[in-house]
Amino acid sequence: AYYRARNIHCLTCFGLGTVSEHRLVQGDALLPGQQPYMANFTDPNKPCPDCGGGKRSPAEILARRMHSAGIEDAFKRNTFEAWDHQRSPAMEPAWRQVRAWADNPVGGLVLIGNVGAGKTHLALAAAQVCVQAGLVVRFGESRTILRSLKDATANGGYDEVYEGWAITPNLLVIDDYGAERGTEFAKDVMEEMVTYRYSREKPFIITANWVDLSERISSRFRDASRVTLIHCEGA
């Protein structure tokens, strides 16, 4: 709100027009309950990648941030405002909980339920709120994430791609977690990614079905001190 009041639309450079480096302030640097934020370091020789040194409109900046987050045009209709409140009254508590979490994304948010209940819609709605608030967000379906890691392994770039998913984002969103079951590589990588975020209390959203989860991961999701677990029981 501080920057909006001053007509500063780019939350990457905060209107400075240039950046040299983004650093996500996490872990010990945060006060209890404080949200992660992005610190920016100016460099007159490097225009901001989002606003192009002030040459892009607010709409163009937001579109670039959505694209970087993995939220393509087909996903953008999944907002809190577009939710059909008449379709499944049983999902109203879930809608309210996710909406509140999106305004203060602390810890993990896990949406458990059957196919078609609206888990992905709510996860994308929360992700878009966080993008608009200036957080660095990465959204991906579990099989897509694994495919990118496997390709990176073959090309020698696994560490960089893993960091881009698990470490760098303020918020990581994994859709359909557990559906990638099959190989030990898949199981180990996904559990490692979630455990990394969980143990460091870095915000994440996961949609899943209980039957697809290992006991190790499901026990973490039951930890109310770090995870908000929501059962999605709608039609």
PDB file of C-alpha atoms in Angstrom:
ATOM      1  CA  ALA A   1       0.000   0.000   0.000  1.00  0.00           C
ATOM      2  CA  TYR A   2       2.958   2.322   0.769  1.00  0.00           C
ATOM      3  CA  TYR A   3       4.292   2.018  -2.774  1.00  0.00           C
ATOM      4  CA  ARG A   4       0.862   2.045  -4.431  1.00  0.00           C
ATOM      5  CA  ALA A   5       0.108   5.359  -2.692  1.00  0.00           C
ATOM      6  CA  ARG A   6       3.198   6.795  -4.359  1.00  0.00           C
ATOM      7  CA  ASN A   7       2.251   5.380  -7.753  1.00  0.00           C
ATOM      8  CA  ILE A   8       5.140   2.894  -7.636  1.00  0.00           C
ATOM      9  CA  HIS A   9       3.838  -0.179  -9.450  1.00  0.00           C
ATOM     10  CA  CYS A  10       6.929  -2.340  -9.788  1.00  0.00           C
ATOM     11  CA  LEU A  11       7.482  -4.418  -6.666  1.00  0.00           C
ATOM     12  CA  THR A  12      10.719  -5.852  -8.044  1.00  0.00           C
ATOM     13  CA  CYS A  13      12.729  -2.620  -8.052  1.00  0.00           C
ATOM     14  CA  PHE A  14      10.201  -0.532  -6.061  1.00  0.00           C
ATOM     15  CA  GLY A  15      10.270   2.158  -8.711  1.00  0.00           C
ATOM     16  CA  LEU A  16      14.061   2.499  -8.835  1.00  0.00           C
ATOM     17  CA  GLY A  17      14.176   1.095 -12.363  1.00  0.00           C
ATOM     18  CA  THR A  18      17.354  -0.918 -11.878  1.00  0.00           C
ATOM     19  CA  VAL A  19      18.411  -4.044 -10.004  1.00  0.00           C
ATOM     20  CA  SER A  20      21.578  -6.058  -9.666  1.00  0.00           C
ATOM     21  CA  GLU A  21      20.424  -8.833  -7.385  1.00  0.00           C
ATOM     22  CA  HIS A  22      17.366 -10.179  -5.557  1.00  0.00           C
ATOM     23  CA  ARG A  23      17.794 -11.657  -2.121  1.00  0.00           C
ATOM     24  CA  LEU A  24      14.990 -13.411  -0.311  1.00  0.00           C
ATOM     25  CA  VAL A  25      15.185 -12.584   3.365  1.00  0.00           C
ATOM     26  CA  GLN A  26      14.324 -15.777   5.221  1.00  0.00           C
ATOM     27  CA  GLY A  27      14.960 -17.847   8.306  1.00  0.00           C
ATOM     28  CA  ASP A  28      16.870 -16.182  11.127  1.00  0.00           C
ATOM     29  CA  ALA A  29      16.547 -12.770   9.502  1.00  0.00           C
ATOM     30  CA  LEU A  30      12.777 -12.799  10.074  1.00  0.00           C
ATOM     31  CA  LEU A  31      10.996 -11.781  13.232  1.00  0.00           C
ATOM     32  CA  PRO A  32       8.320 -14.181  14.546  1.00  0.00           C
ATOM     33  CA  GLY A  33       5.270 -13.939  12.300  1.00  0.00           C
ATOM     34  CA  GLN A  34       7.005 -11.661   9.807  1.00  0.00           C
ATOM     35  CA  GLN A  35       6.510 -12.442   6.134  1.00  0.00           C
ATOM     36  CA  PRO A  36       9.417 -13.040   3.757  1.00  0.00           C
ATOM     37  CA  TYR A  37      10.207 -10.089   1.542  1.00  0.00           C
ATOM     38  CA  MET A  38      12.474  -9.242  -1.342  1.00  0.00           C
ATOM     39  CA  ALA A  39      15.401  -6.869  -0.900  1.00  0.00           C
ATOM     40  CA  ASN A  40      16.665  -5.047  -3.988  1.00  0.00           C
ATOM     41  CA  PHE A  41      20.145  -3.747  -4.732  1.00  0.00           C
ATOM     42  CA  THR A  42      20.453  -1.084  -7.400  1.00  0.00           C
ATOM     43  CA  ASP A  43      22.823  -1.212 -10.331  1.00  0.00           C
ATOM     44  CA  PRO A  44      22.554   1.603 -12.909  1.00  0.00           C
ATOM     45  CA  ASN A  45      23.844  -0.725 -15.608  1.00  0.00           C
ATOM     46  CA  LYS A  46      21.056  -3.316 -15.292  1.00  0.00           C
ATOM     47  CA  PRO A  47      17.430  -2.325 -15.974  1.00  0.00           C
ATOM     48  CA  CYS A  48      14.775  -3.998 -13.858  1.00  0.00           C
ATOM     49  CA  PRO A  49      13.604  -7.176 -15.660  1.00  0.00           C
ATOM     50  CA  ASP A  50       9.967  -6.574 -14.702  1.00  0.00           C
ATOM     51  CA  CYS A  51       9.363  -2.887 -15.417  1.00  0.00           C
ATOM     52  CA  GLY A  52      12.196  -2.433 -17.941  1.00  0.00           C
ATOM     53  CA  GLY A  53      13.484   0.629 -16.134  1.00  0.00           C
ATOM     54  CA  GLY A  54      10.018   2.133 -15.814  1.00  0.00           C
ATOM     55  CA  LYS A  55       9.063   1.555 -19.447  1.00  0.00           C
ATOM     56  CA  ARG A  56       6.342  -1.057 -18.804  1.00  0.00           C
ATOM     57  CA  SER A  57       2.814  -0.424 -17.578  1.00  0.00           C
ATOM     58  CA  PRO A  58       1.516  -1.926 -14.310  1.00  0.00           C
ATOM     59  CA  ALA A  59      -0.500  -4.443 -16.333  1.00  0.00           C
ATOM     60  CA  GLU A  60       2.602  -5.514 -18.276  1.00  0.00           C
ATOM     61  CA  ILE A  61       4.614  -5.855 -15.055  1.00  0.00           C
ATOM     62  CA  LEU A  62       1.945  -8.018 -13.442  1.00  0.00           C
ATOM     63  CA  ALA A  63       1.685 -10.175 -16.578  1.00  0.00           C
ATOM     64  CA  ARG A  64       5.445 -10.800 -16.504  1.00  0.00           C
ATOM     65  CA  ARG A  65       5.338 -11.719 -12.832  1.00  0.00           C
ATOM     66  CA  MET A  66       2.449 -14.117 -13.408  1.00  0.00           C
ATOM     67  CA  HIS A  67       4.321 -15.741 -16.286  1.00  0.00           C
ATOM     68  CA  SER A  68       7.471 -16.105 -14.176  1.00  0.00           C
ATOM     69  CA  ALA A  69       5.354 -17.723 -11.459  1.00  0.00           C
ATOM     70  CA  GLY A  70       4.033 -20.325 -13.910  1.00  0.00           C
ATOM     71  CA  ILE A  71       0.536 -18.854 -13.844  1.00  0.00           C
ATOM     72  CA  GLU A  72      -0.431 -18.803 -17.498  1.00  0.00           C
ATOM     73  CA  ASP A  73      -3.528 -17.187 -19.010  1.00  0.00           C
ATOM     74  CA  ALA A  74      -5.600 -20.362 -18.644  1.00  0.00           C
ATOM     75  CA  PHE A  75      -5.015 -20.296 -14.878  1.00  0.00           C
ATOM     76  CA  LYS A  76      -5.755 -16.618 -14.289  1.00  0.00           C
ATOM     77  CA  ARG A  77      -9.511 -17.162 -14.161  1.00  0.00           C
ATOM     78  CA  ASN A  78      -9.011 -19.180 -10.971  1.00  0.00           C
ATOM     79  CA  THR A  79      -9.434 -16.293  -8.548  1.00  0.00           C
ATOM     80  CA  PHE A  80     -11.266 -15.901  -5.250  1.00  0.00           C
ATOM     81  CA  GLU A  81     -13.728 -13.548  -6.955  1.00  0.00           C
ATOM     82  CA  ALA A  82     -14.516 -16.116  -9.661  1.00  0.00           C
ATOM     83  CA  TRP A  83     -15.317 -18.859  -7.131  1.00  0.00           C
ATOM     84  CA  ASP A  84     -18.877 -20.203  -7.514  1.00  0.00           C
ATOM     85  CA  HIS A  85     -20.219 -20.063  -3.958  1.00  0.00           C
ATOM     86  CA  GLN A  86     -23.476 -21.759  -4.965  1.00  0.00           C
ATOM     87  CA  ARG A  87     -21.909 -24.833  -6.540  1.00  0.00           C
ATOM     88  CA  SER A  88     -20.559 -26.474  -3.391  1.00  0.00           C
ATOM     89  CA  PRO A  89     -21.649 -24.959  -0.047  1.00  0.00           C
ATOM     90  CA  ALA A  90     -19.495 -27.527   1.789  1.00  0.00           C
ATOM     91  CA  MET A  91     -16.394 -25.763   0.428  1.00  0.00           C
ATOM     92  CA  GLU A  92     -17.243 -22.381   1.958  1.00  0.00           C
ATOM     93  CA  PRO A  93     -15.068 -22.940   5.066  1.00  0.00           C
ATOM     94  CA  ALA A  94     -12.141 -23.919   2.821  1.00  0.00           C
ATOM     95  CA  TRP A  95     -12.619 -20.816   0.657  1.00  0.00           C
ATOM     96  CA  ARG A  96     -12.586 -18.549   3.735  1.00  0.00           C
ATOM     97  CA  GLN A  97      -9.500 -20.222   5.232  1.00  0.00           C
ATOM     98  CA  VAL A  98      -7.476 -20.060   2.014  1.00  0.00           C
ATOM     99  CA  ARG A  99      -8.528 -16.458   1.402  1.00  0.00           C
ATOM    100  CA  ALA A 100      -7.330 -15.470   4.870  1.00  0.00           C
ATOM    101  CA  TRP A 101      -4.050 -17.387   4.469  1.00  0.00           C
ATOM    102  CA  ALA A 102      -3.294 -15.648   1.170  1.00  0.00           C
ATOM    103  CA  ASP A 103      -3.293 -12.281   2.953  1.00  0.00           C
ATOM    104  CA  ASN A 104      -0.749 -13.578   5.480  1.00  0.00           C
ATOM    105  CA  PRO A 105       1.136 -16.514   3.908  1.00  0.00           C
ATOM    106  CA  VAL A 106       2.995 -17.966   6.871  1.00  0.00           C
ATOM    107  CA  GLY A 107       3.966 -21.642   6.982  1.00  0.00           C
ATOM    108  CA  GLY A 108       2.421 -24.328   4.830  1.00  0.00           C
ATOM    109  CA  LEU A 109      -1.089 -24.615   3.423  1.00  0.00           C
ATOM    110  CA  VAL A 110      -2.228 -28.115   2.443  1.00  0.00           C
ATOM    111  CA  LEU A 111      -5.502 -28.769   0.619  1.00  0.00           C
ATOM    112  CA  ILE A 112      -6.604 -32.407   0.831  1.00  0.00           C
ATOM    113  CA  GLY A 113      -9.592 -33.774  -1.042  1.00  0.00           C
ATOM    114  CA  ASN A 114     -11.022 -35.580  -4.031  1.00  0.00           C
ATOM    115  CA  VAL A 115     -10.648 -34.554  -7.670  1.00  0.00           C
ATOM    116  CA  GLY A 116     -12.960 -31.712  -8.643  1.00  0.00           C
ATOM    117  CA  ALA A 117     -13.477 -30.248  -5.174  1.00  0.00           C
ATOM    118  CA  GLY A 118     -11.747 -26.989  -6.140  1.00  0.00           C
ATOM    119  CA  LYS A 119      -8.310 -27.446  -4.561  1.00  0.00           C
ATOM    120  CA  THR A 120      -6.369 -26.221  -7.586  1.00  0.00           C
ATOM    121  CA  HIS A 121      -8.680 -23.244  -8.039  1.00  0.00           C
ATOM    122  CA  LEU A 122      -8.075 -22.112  -4.460  1.00  0.00           C
ATOM    123  CA  ALA A 123      -4.320 -22.721  -4.683  1.00  0.00           C
ATOM    124  CA  LEU A 124      -4.088 -20.606  -7.839  1.00  0.00           C
ATOM    125  CA  ALA A 125      -6.253 -17.895  -6.312  1.00  0.00           C
ATOM    126  CA  ALA A 126      -3.926 -17.662  -3.309  1.00  0.00           C
ATOM    127  CA  ALA A 127      -0.863 -17.711  -5.555  1.00  0.00           C
ATOM    128  CA  GLN A 128      -2.181 -14.788  -7.593  1.00  0.00           C
ATOM    129  CA  VAL A 129      -2.849 -12.737  -4.465  1.00  0.00           C
ATOM    130  CA  CYS A 130       0.744 -13.346  -3.392  1.00  0.00           C
ATOM    131  CA  VAL A 131       2.133 -12.387  -6.815  1.00  0.00           C
ATOM    132  CA  GLN A 132       0.141  -9.157  -6.702  1.00  0.00           C
ATOM    133  CA  ALA A 133       1.569  -8.481  -3.239  1.00  0.00           C
ATOM    134  CA  GLY A 134       5.101  -8.641  -4.648  1.00  0.00           C
ATOM    135  CA  LEU A 135       6.163 -12.105  -3.488  1.00  0.00           C
ATOM    136  CA  VAL A 136       8.228 -14.378  -5.712  1.00  0.00           C
ATOM    137  CA  VAL A 137       5.943 -17.328  -6.480  1.00  0.00           C
ATOM    138  CA  ARG A 138       6.488 -20.608  -8.340  1.00  0.00           C
ATOM    139  CA  PHE A 139       3.478 -22.747  -9.301  1.00  0.00           C
ATOM    140  CA  GLY A 140       3.783 -26.191 -10.838  1.00  0.00           C
ATOM    141  CA  GLU A 141       2.019 -29.513 -11.102  1.00  0.00           C
ATOM    142  CA  SER A 142       4.137 -32.185  -9.380  1.00  0.00           C
ATOM    143  CA  ARG A 143       4.803 -34.115 -12.589  1.00  0.00           C
ATOM    144  CA  THR A 144       5.870 -30.920 -14.362  1.00  0.00           C
ATOM    145  CA  ILE A 145       8.312 -30.100 -11.570  1.00  0.00           C
ATOM    146  CA  LEU A 146       9.777 -33.595 -11.691  1.00  0.00           C
ATOM    147  CA  ARG A 147      10.121 -33.495 -15.459  1.00  0.00           C
ATOM    148  CA  SER A 148      12.075 -30.245 -15.262  1.00  0.00           C
ATOM    149  CA  LEU A 149      14.383 -31.752 -12.623  1.00  0.00           C
ATOM    150  CA  LYS A 150      14.957 -34.910 -14.656  1.00  0.00           C
ATOM    151  CA  ASP A 151      15.796 -32.870 -17.755  1.00  0.00           C
ATOM    152  CA  ALA A 152      18.160 -30.730 -15.702  1.00  0.00           C
ATOM    153  CA  THR A 153      19.869 -33.847 -14.349  1.00  0.00           C
ATOM    154  CA  ALA A 154      20.613 -34.963 -17.886  1.00  0.00           C
ATOM    155  CA  ASN A 155      22.010 -31.521 -18.742  1.00  0.00           C
ATOM    156  CA  GLY A 156      24.045 -31.078 -15.578  1.00  0.00           C
ATOM    157  CA  GLY A 157      21.897 -28.268 -14.211  1.00  0.00           C
ATOM    158  CA  TYR A 158      19.982 -30.056 -11.459  1.00  0.00           C
ATOM    159  CA  ASP A 159      21.157 -27.848  -8.577  1.00  0.00           C
ATOM    160  CA  GLU A 160      20.143 -24.643 -10.319  1.00  0.00           C
ATOM    161  CA  VAL A 161      16.685 -25.922 -11.259  1.00  0.00           C
ATOM    162  CA  TYR A 162      16.118 -27.399  -7.796  1.00  0.00           C
ATOM    163  CA  GLU A 163      17.049 -24.071  -6.225  1.00  0.00           C
ATOM    164  CA  GLY A 164      14.593 -22.309  -8.524  1.00  0.00           C
ATOM    165  CA  TRP A 165      11.768 -24.493  -7.272  1.00  0.00           C
ATOM    166  CA  ALA A 166      12.538 -25.313  -3.647  1.00  0.00           C
ATOM    167  CA  ILE A 167      14.780 -22.565  -2.298  1.00  0.00           C
ATOM    168  CA  THR A 168      14.404 -19.221  -4.059  1.00  0.00           C
ATOM    169  CA  PRO A 169      10.635 -18.540  -4.129  1.00  0.00           C
ATOM    170  CA  ASN A 170       8.875 -16.764  -1.294  1.00  0.00           C
ATOM    171  CA  LEU A 171       5.988 -19.147  -2.035  1.00  0.00           C
ATOM    172  CA  LEU A 172       6.116 -22.580  -3.685  1.00  0.00           C
ATOM    173  CA  VAL A 173       2.861 -24.097  -4.949  1.00  0.00           C
ATOM    174  CA  ILE A 174       2.805 -27.813  -5.822  1.00  0.00           C
ATOM    175  CA  ASP A 175      -0.404 -29.015  -7.431  1.00  0.00           C
ATOM    176  CA  ASP A 176      -1.468 -32.677  -7.301  1.00  0.00           C
ATOM    177  CA  TYR A 177       1.346 -33.720  -4.990  1.00  0.00           C
ATOM    178  CA  GLY A 178       1.812 -37.489  -4.923  1.00  0.00           C
ATOM    179  CA  ALA A 179       0.453 -38.082  -8.412  1.00  0.00           C
ATOM    180  CA  GLU A 180       4.050 -38.476  -9.637  1.00  0.00           C
ATOM    181  CA  ARG A 181       4.459 -41.742  -7.701  1.00  0.00           C
ATOM    182  CA  GLY A 182       6.387 -44.505  -9.412  1.00  0.00           C
ATOM    183  CA  THR A 183      10.147 -44.150  -9.026  1.00  0.00           C
ATOM    184  CA  GLU A 184      12.317 -43.683  -5.970  1.00  0.00           C
ATOM    185  CA  PHE A 185      13.762 -40.575  -7.629  1.00  0.00           C
ATOM    186  CA  ALA A 186      10.310 -39.005  -7.813  1.00  0.00           C
ATOM    187  CA  LYS A 187       9.425 -39.868  -4.248  1.00  0.00           C
ATOM    188  CA  ASP A 188      12.753 -38.754  -2.777  1.00  0.00           C
ATOM    189  CA  VAL A 189      12.961 -35.463  -4.683  1.00  0.00           C
ATOM    190  CA  MET A 190       9.430 -34.348  -3.870  1.00  0.00           C
ATOM    191  CA  GLU A 191       9.756 -35.300  -0.202  1.00  0.00           C
ATOM    192  CA  GLU A 192      13.094 -33.494   0.008  1.00  0.00           C
ATOM    193  CA  MET A 193      11.580 -30.372  -1.525  1.00  0.00           C
ATOM    194  CA  VAL A 194       8.628 -30.295   0.861  1.00  0.00           C
ATOM    195  CA  THR A 195      10.793 -31.150   3.877  1.00  0.00           C
ATOM    196  CA  TYR A 196      13.163 -28.294   3.009  1.00  0.00           C
ATOM    197  CA  ARG A 197      10.323 -25.763   2.987  1.00  0.00           C
ATOM    198  CA  TYR A 198       8.620 -27.285   6.027  1.00  0.00           C
ATOM    199  CA  SER A 199      11.721 -27.414   8.221  1.00  0.00           C
ATOM    200  CA  ARG A 200      12.619 -23.790   7.453  1.00  0.00           C
ATOM    201  CA  GLU A 201       9.023 -22.584   7.717  1.00  0.00           C
ATOM    202  CA  LYS A 202       9.100 -21.200   4.182  1.00  0.00           C
ATOM    203  CA  PRO A 203       5.571 -20.740   2.792  1.00  0.00           C
ATOM    204  CA  PHE A 204       4.178 -23.422   0.506  1.00  0.00           C
ATOM    205  CA  ILE A 205       0.819 -24.576  -0.830  1.00  0.00           C
ATOM    206  CA  ILE A 206       0.157 -28.198  -1.701  1.00  0.00           C
ATOM    207  CA  THR A 207      -2.914 -29.863  -3.151  1.00  0.00           C
ATOM    208  CA  ALA A 208      -3.114 -33.626  -2.726  1.00  0.00           C
ATOM    209  CA  ASN A 209      -5.107 -36.717  -1.899  1.00  0.00           C
ATOM    210  CA  TRP A 210      -4.282 -38.607   1.314  1.00  0.00           C
ATOM    211  CA  VAL A 211      -3.909 -41.923  -0.541  1.00  0.00           C
ATOM    212  CA  ASP A 212      -1.029 -40.447  -2.564  1.00  0.00           C
ATOM    213  CA  LEU A 213       1.035 -39.428   0.480  1.00  0.00           C
ATOM    214  CA  SER A 214       3.736 -41.260   2.386  1.00  0.00           C
ATOM    215  CA  GLU A 215       3.504 -41.446   6.166  1.00  0.00           C
ATOM    216  CA  ARG A 216       6.581 -39.224   6.494  1.00  0.00           C
ATOM    217  CA  ILE A 217       4.985 -36.381   4.552  1.00  0.00           C
ATOM    218  CA  SER A 218       1.464 -36.821   5.908  1.00  0.00           C
ATOM    219  CA  SER A 219       2.840 -36.556   9.460  1.00  0.00           C
ATOM    220  CA  ARG A 220       4.361 -33.178   8.575  1.00  0.00           C
ATOM    221  CA  PHE A 221       1.072 -31.992   7.143  1.00  0.00           C
ATOM    222  CA  ARG A 222      -0.591 -32.769  10.474  1.00  0.00           C
ATOM    223  CA  ASP A 223       1.806 -30.432  12.308  1.00  0.00           C
ATOM    224  CA  ALA A 224      -0.575 -27.595  13.168  1.00  0.00           C
ATOM    225  CA  SER A 225       2.284 -25.405  14.397  1.00  0.00           C
ATOM    226  CA  ARG A 226       3.692 -25.109  10.866  1.00  0.00           C
ATOM    227  CA  VAL A 227       0.947 -26.259   8.499  1.00  0.00           C
ATOM    228  CA  THR A 228      -2.660 -25.250   7.914  1.00  0.00           C
ATOM    229  CA  LEU A 229      -4.398 -28.446   6.805  1.00  0.00           C
ATOM    230  CA  ILE A 230      -7.744 -28.018   5.066  1.00  0.00           C
ATOM    231  CA  HIS A 231     -10.002 -30.923   4.117  1.00  0.00           C
ATOM    232  CA  CYS A 232     -11.826 -30.107   0.888  1.00  0.00           C
ATOM    233  CA  GLU A 233     -15.035 -32.101   1.058  1.00  0.00           C
ATOM    234  CA  GLY A 234     -17.065 -30.353  -1.620  1.00  0.00           C
ATOM    235  CA  ALA A 235     -18.630 -32.004  -4.619  1.00  0.00           C
TER     236      ALA A 235
END
